[in-house]
Coordinates of C-alpha atoms and ligand atoms in Angstrom, one line a residue:
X442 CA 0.0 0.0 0.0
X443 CA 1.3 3.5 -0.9
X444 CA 1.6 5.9 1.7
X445 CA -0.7 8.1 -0.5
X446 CA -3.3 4.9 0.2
X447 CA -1.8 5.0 3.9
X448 CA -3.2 8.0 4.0
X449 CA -6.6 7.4 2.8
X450 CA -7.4 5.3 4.9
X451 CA -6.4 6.8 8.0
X452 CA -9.5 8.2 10.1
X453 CA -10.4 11.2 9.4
X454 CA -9.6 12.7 12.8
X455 CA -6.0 11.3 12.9
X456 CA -5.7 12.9 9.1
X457 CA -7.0 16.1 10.4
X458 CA -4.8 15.8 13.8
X459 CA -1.4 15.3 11.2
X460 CA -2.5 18.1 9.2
X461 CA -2.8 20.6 12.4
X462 CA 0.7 19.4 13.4
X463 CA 2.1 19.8 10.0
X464 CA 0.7 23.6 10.0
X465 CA 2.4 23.8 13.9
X466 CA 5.5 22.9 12.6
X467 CA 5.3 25.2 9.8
X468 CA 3.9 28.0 12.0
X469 CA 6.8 27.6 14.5
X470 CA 9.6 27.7 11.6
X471 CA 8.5 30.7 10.2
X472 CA 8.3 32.1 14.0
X473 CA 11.9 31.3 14.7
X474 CA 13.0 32.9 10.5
X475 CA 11.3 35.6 11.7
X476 CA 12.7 36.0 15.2
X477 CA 16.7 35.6 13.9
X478 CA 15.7 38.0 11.2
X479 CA 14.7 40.8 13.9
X480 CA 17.5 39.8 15.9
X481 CA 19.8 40.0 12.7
X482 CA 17.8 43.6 12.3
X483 CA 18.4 44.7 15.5
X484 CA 22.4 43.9 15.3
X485 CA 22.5 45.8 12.1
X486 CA 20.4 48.9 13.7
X487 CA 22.9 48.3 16.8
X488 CA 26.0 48.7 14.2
X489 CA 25.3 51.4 12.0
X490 CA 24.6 53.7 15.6
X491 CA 27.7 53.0 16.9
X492 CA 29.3 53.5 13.6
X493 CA 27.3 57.4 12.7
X494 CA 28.6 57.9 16.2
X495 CA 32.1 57.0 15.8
X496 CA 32.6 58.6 12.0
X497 CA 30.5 61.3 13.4
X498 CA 33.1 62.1 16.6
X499 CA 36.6 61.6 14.5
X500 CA 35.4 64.0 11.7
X501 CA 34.5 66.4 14.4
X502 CA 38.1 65.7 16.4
X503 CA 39.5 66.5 12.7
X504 CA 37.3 69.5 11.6
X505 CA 38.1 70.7 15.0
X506 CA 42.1 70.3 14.8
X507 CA 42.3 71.8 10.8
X508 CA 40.4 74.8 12.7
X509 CA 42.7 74.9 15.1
X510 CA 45.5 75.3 12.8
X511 CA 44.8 77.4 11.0
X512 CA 44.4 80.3 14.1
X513 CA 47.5 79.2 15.8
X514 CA 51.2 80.4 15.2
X515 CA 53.6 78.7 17.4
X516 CA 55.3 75.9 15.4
X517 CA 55.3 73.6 18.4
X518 CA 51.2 73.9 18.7
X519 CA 50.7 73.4 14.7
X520 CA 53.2 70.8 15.2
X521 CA 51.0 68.7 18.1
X522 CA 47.8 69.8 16.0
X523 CA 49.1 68.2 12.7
X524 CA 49.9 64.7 14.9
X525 CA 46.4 64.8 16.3
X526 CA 44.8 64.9 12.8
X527 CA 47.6 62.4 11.6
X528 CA 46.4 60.1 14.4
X529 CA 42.7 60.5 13.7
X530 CA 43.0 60.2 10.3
X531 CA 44.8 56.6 10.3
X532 CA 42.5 55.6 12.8
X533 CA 39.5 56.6 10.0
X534 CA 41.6 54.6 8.0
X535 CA 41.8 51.7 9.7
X536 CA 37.7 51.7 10.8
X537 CA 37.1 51.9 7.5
X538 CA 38.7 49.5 6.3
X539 CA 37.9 47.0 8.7
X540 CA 34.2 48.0 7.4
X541 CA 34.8 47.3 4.1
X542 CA 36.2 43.8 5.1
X543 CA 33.2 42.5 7.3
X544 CA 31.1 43.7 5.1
X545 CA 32.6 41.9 2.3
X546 CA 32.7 38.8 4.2
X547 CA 28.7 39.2 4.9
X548 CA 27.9 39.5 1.4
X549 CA 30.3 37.7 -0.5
X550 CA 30.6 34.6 2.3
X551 CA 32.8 31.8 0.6
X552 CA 36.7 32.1 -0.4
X553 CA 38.8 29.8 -3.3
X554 CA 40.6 27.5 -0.9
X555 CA 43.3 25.8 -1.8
X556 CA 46.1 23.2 0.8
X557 CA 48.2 26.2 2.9
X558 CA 51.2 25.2 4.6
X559 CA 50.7 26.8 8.0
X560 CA 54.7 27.3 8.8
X561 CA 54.9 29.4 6.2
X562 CA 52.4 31.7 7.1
X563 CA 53.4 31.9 10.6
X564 CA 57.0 32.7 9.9
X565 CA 55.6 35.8 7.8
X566 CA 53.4 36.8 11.1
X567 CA 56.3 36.8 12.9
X568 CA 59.4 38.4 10.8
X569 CA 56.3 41.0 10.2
X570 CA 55.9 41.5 14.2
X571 CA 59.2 41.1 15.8
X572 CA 60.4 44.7 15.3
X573 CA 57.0 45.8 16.6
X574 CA 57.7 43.0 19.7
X575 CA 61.1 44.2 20.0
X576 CA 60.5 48.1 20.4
X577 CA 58.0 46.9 23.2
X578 CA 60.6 44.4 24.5
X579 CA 58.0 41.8 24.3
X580 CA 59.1 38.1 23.2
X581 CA 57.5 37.0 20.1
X582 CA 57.7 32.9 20.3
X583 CA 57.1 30.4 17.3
X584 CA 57.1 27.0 18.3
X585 CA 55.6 24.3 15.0
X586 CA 55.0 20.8 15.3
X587 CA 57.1 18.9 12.5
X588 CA 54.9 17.7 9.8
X589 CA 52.0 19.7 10.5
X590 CA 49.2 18.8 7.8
X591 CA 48.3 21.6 5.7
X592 CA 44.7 23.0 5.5
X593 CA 42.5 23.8 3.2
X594 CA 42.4 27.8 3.0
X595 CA 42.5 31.4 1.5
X596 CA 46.3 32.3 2.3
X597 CA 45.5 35.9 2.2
X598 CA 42.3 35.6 4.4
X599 CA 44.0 33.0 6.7
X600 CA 46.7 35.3 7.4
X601 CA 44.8 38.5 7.6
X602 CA 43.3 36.7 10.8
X603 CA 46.2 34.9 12.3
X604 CA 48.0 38.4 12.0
X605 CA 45.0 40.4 13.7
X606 CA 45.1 38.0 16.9
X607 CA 49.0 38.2 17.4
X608 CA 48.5 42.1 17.0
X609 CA 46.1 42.3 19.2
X610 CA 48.3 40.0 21.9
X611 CA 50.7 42.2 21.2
X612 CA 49.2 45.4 21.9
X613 CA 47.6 43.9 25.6
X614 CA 50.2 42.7 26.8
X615 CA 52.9 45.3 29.0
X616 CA 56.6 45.1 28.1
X617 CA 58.5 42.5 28.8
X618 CA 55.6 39.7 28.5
X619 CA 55.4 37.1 26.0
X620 CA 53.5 36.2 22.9
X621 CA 53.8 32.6 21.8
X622 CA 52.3 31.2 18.6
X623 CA 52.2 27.6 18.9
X624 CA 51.1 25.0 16.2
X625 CA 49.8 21.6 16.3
X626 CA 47.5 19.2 15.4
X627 CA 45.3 15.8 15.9
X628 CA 42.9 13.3 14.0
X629 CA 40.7 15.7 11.9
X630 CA 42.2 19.5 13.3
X631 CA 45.6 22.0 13.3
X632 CA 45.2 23.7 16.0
X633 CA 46.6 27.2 16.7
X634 CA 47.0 28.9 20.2
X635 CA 48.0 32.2 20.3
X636 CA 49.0 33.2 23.7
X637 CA 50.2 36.0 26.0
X638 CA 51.1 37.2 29.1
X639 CA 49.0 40.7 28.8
X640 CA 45.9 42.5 30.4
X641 CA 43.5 39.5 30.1
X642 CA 39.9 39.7 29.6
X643 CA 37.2 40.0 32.5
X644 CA 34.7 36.5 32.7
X645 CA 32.3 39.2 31.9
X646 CA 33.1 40.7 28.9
X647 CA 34.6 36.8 27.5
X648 CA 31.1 36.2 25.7
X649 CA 30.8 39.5 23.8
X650 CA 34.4 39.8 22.8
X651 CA 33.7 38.7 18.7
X652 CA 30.7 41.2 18.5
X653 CA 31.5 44.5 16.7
X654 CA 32.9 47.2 18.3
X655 CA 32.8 45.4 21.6
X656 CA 35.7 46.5 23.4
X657 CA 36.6 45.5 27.1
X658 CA 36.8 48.8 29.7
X659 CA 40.3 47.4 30.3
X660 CA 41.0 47.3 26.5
X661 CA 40.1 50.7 26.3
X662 CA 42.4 52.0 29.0
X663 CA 45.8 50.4 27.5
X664 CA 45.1 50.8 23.5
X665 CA 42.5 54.0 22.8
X666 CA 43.0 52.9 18.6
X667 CA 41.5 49.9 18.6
X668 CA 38.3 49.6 16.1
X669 CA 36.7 46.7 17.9
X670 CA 35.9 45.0 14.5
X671 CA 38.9 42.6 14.7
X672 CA 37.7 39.5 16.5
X673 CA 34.6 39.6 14.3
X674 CA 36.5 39.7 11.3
X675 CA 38.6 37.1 12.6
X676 CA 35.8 34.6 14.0
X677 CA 34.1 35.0 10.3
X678 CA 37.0 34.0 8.8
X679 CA 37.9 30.8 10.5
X680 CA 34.1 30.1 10.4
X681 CA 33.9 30.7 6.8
X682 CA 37.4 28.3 6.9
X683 CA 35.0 25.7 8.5
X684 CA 36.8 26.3 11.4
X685 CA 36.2 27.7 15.4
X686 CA 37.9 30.1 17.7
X687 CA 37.6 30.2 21.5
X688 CA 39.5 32.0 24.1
X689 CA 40.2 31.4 27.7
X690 CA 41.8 34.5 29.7
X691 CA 42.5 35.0 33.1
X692 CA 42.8 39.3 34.2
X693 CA 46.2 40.3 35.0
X694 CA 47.3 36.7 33.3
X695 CA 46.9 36.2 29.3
X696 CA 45.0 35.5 27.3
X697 CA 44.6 32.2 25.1
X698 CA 43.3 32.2 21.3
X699 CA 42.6 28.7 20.2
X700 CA 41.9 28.5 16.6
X701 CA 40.9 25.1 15.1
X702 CA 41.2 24.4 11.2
X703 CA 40.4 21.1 9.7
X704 CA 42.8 19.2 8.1
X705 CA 42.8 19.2 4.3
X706 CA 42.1 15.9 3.3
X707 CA 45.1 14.2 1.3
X708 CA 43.5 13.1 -2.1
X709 CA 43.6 9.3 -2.2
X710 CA 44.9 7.8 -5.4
X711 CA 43.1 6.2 -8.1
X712 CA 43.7 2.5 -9.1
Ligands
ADP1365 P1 40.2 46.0 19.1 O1 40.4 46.8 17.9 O2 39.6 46.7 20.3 O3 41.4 45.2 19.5 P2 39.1 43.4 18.6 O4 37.8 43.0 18.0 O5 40.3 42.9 18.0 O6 39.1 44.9 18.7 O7 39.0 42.8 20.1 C1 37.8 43.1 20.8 C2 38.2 43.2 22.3 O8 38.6 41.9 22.8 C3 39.3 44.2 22.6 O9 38.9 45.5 22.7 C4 39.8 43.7 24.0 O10 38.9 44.1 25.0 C5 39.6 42.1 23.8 N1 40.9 41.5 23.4 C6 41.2 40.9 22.2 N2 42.3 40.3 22.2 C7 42.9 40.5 23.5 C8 44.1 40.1 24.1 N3 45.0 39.3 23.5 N4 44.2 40.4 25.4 C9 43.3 41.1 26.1 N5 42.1 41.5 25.5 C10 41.9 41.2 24.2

């Protein structure tokens, strides 16, 4: 008997009963599309404030500064003016920028990938860091399993992240600490802590840190630059990797990026 038949010969109030829950089901679906799609609203809403407000306050900081300049003569006061703008300007820069990156990676969300040889990309991180580390007297550490499997990635997107989260452990931690990229892997993952001895994150702010512009108070206090779009960027990347990230900090201790990448499979040959 067909399940069309089935069916048929069900009594009507069981047919009508499966026909209610089917219309539940549907009913509830929609309800939960439509909650994720207000939530979703509601981010975006959430993101374009915070934006107005921050474009809004460095234009005026700038406007303010070229004003400024223009009134004053002592070379020492245009001299501090012109750094101010300089500052504020790069900063624009870099907001921007990271703007145009997440929002690249929200509409267009898939990459080419192709196998990446992780050494490689973390021996550019760090001859790209260490005078940076160095000027801070902070130790920049590689350590690399041998034979680390490659994975299957965008190298340019790959390291863009790698390189935000080892600027950022740079930048909270004080001088003298350490920052120690290490590199390893099991069955199905490489695995990539980065790690430092810096500021550390409160428990509290630990679940909002990959939201945009979410910045810890103690953040704020030690780096006043920072756009607060990095983690995102960097948690959409690895996702889009089919990857995760977590951290685990400790305040006053370090902080502990764990990135996990799966391993690109090794193409099995045909008899
Ligand atoms: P930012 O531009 O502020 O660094 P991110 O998105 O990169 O923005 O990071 C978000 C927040 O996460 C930072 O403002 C800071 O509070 C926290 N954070 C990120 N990395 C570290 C770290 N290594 N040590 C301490 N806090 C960190």
């Amino acid at each position: 008997m067909s399940k069309h038949d089935k069916e048929k010969h069900q009594p009507i109030k069981l047919q009508r009963q499966n026909a209610l829950d089917e219309i539940l089901a549907y009913a509830e679906a929609q309800q939960t599309e439509l909650a994720l799609a207000q939530e979703h609203t509601n981010m975006l809403r959430e993101v374009l404030n915070t934006l107005s407000h921050d474009l809004k306050t460095l234009l005026s900081v700038i406007n303010t500064n070229v004003y400024l300049l223009d009134r004053k003569t002592s070379p020492d006061q245009k001299q501090r003016l012109l750094g101010q703008i300089r500052t504020q300007s790069q900063y624009l820069e870099r907001l921007i920028k990271d703007i145009l990156t997440i929002s690249r990676l929200d509409v267009m969300p898939c990459f080419s990938l192709s196998p990446v040889k992780l050494d490689s990309v973390a021996n550019t991180i760090v001859n790209q860091f260490q005078v940076i580390a160095e000027a801070h007297a902070l130790r920049l550490e590689l350590e690399v399993d041998k034979n680390l499997p490659a994975v299957m990635a965008n190298e340019i997107e790959l390291h863009r992240a790698l390189s935000n989260l080892v600027e950022n452990a740079l930048y909270y931690t004080p001088s003298t600490g350490t920052v120690n990229i290490r590199m390893t892997s099991d069955v199905t993952s490489v695995l990539i802590d980065v790690r430092d001895t810096g500021i550390g994150i409160a428990e509290a702010d630990l679940p909002y840190i990959f939201t945009p512009f979410y910045r810890a108070s103690n953040a704020r206090e030690a780096d006043s630059h920072g756009t607060g779009l990095g983690l995102a960027i960097v948690k959409k990347t690895i996702e889009l990797h089919g990857g995760s990230i977590e951290v685990r900090s400790h305040i006053g201790k370090g902080t502990v990026f764990r990135v996990r990448l799966p391993i690109a499979a090794i193409p099995t040959s045909v008899a």
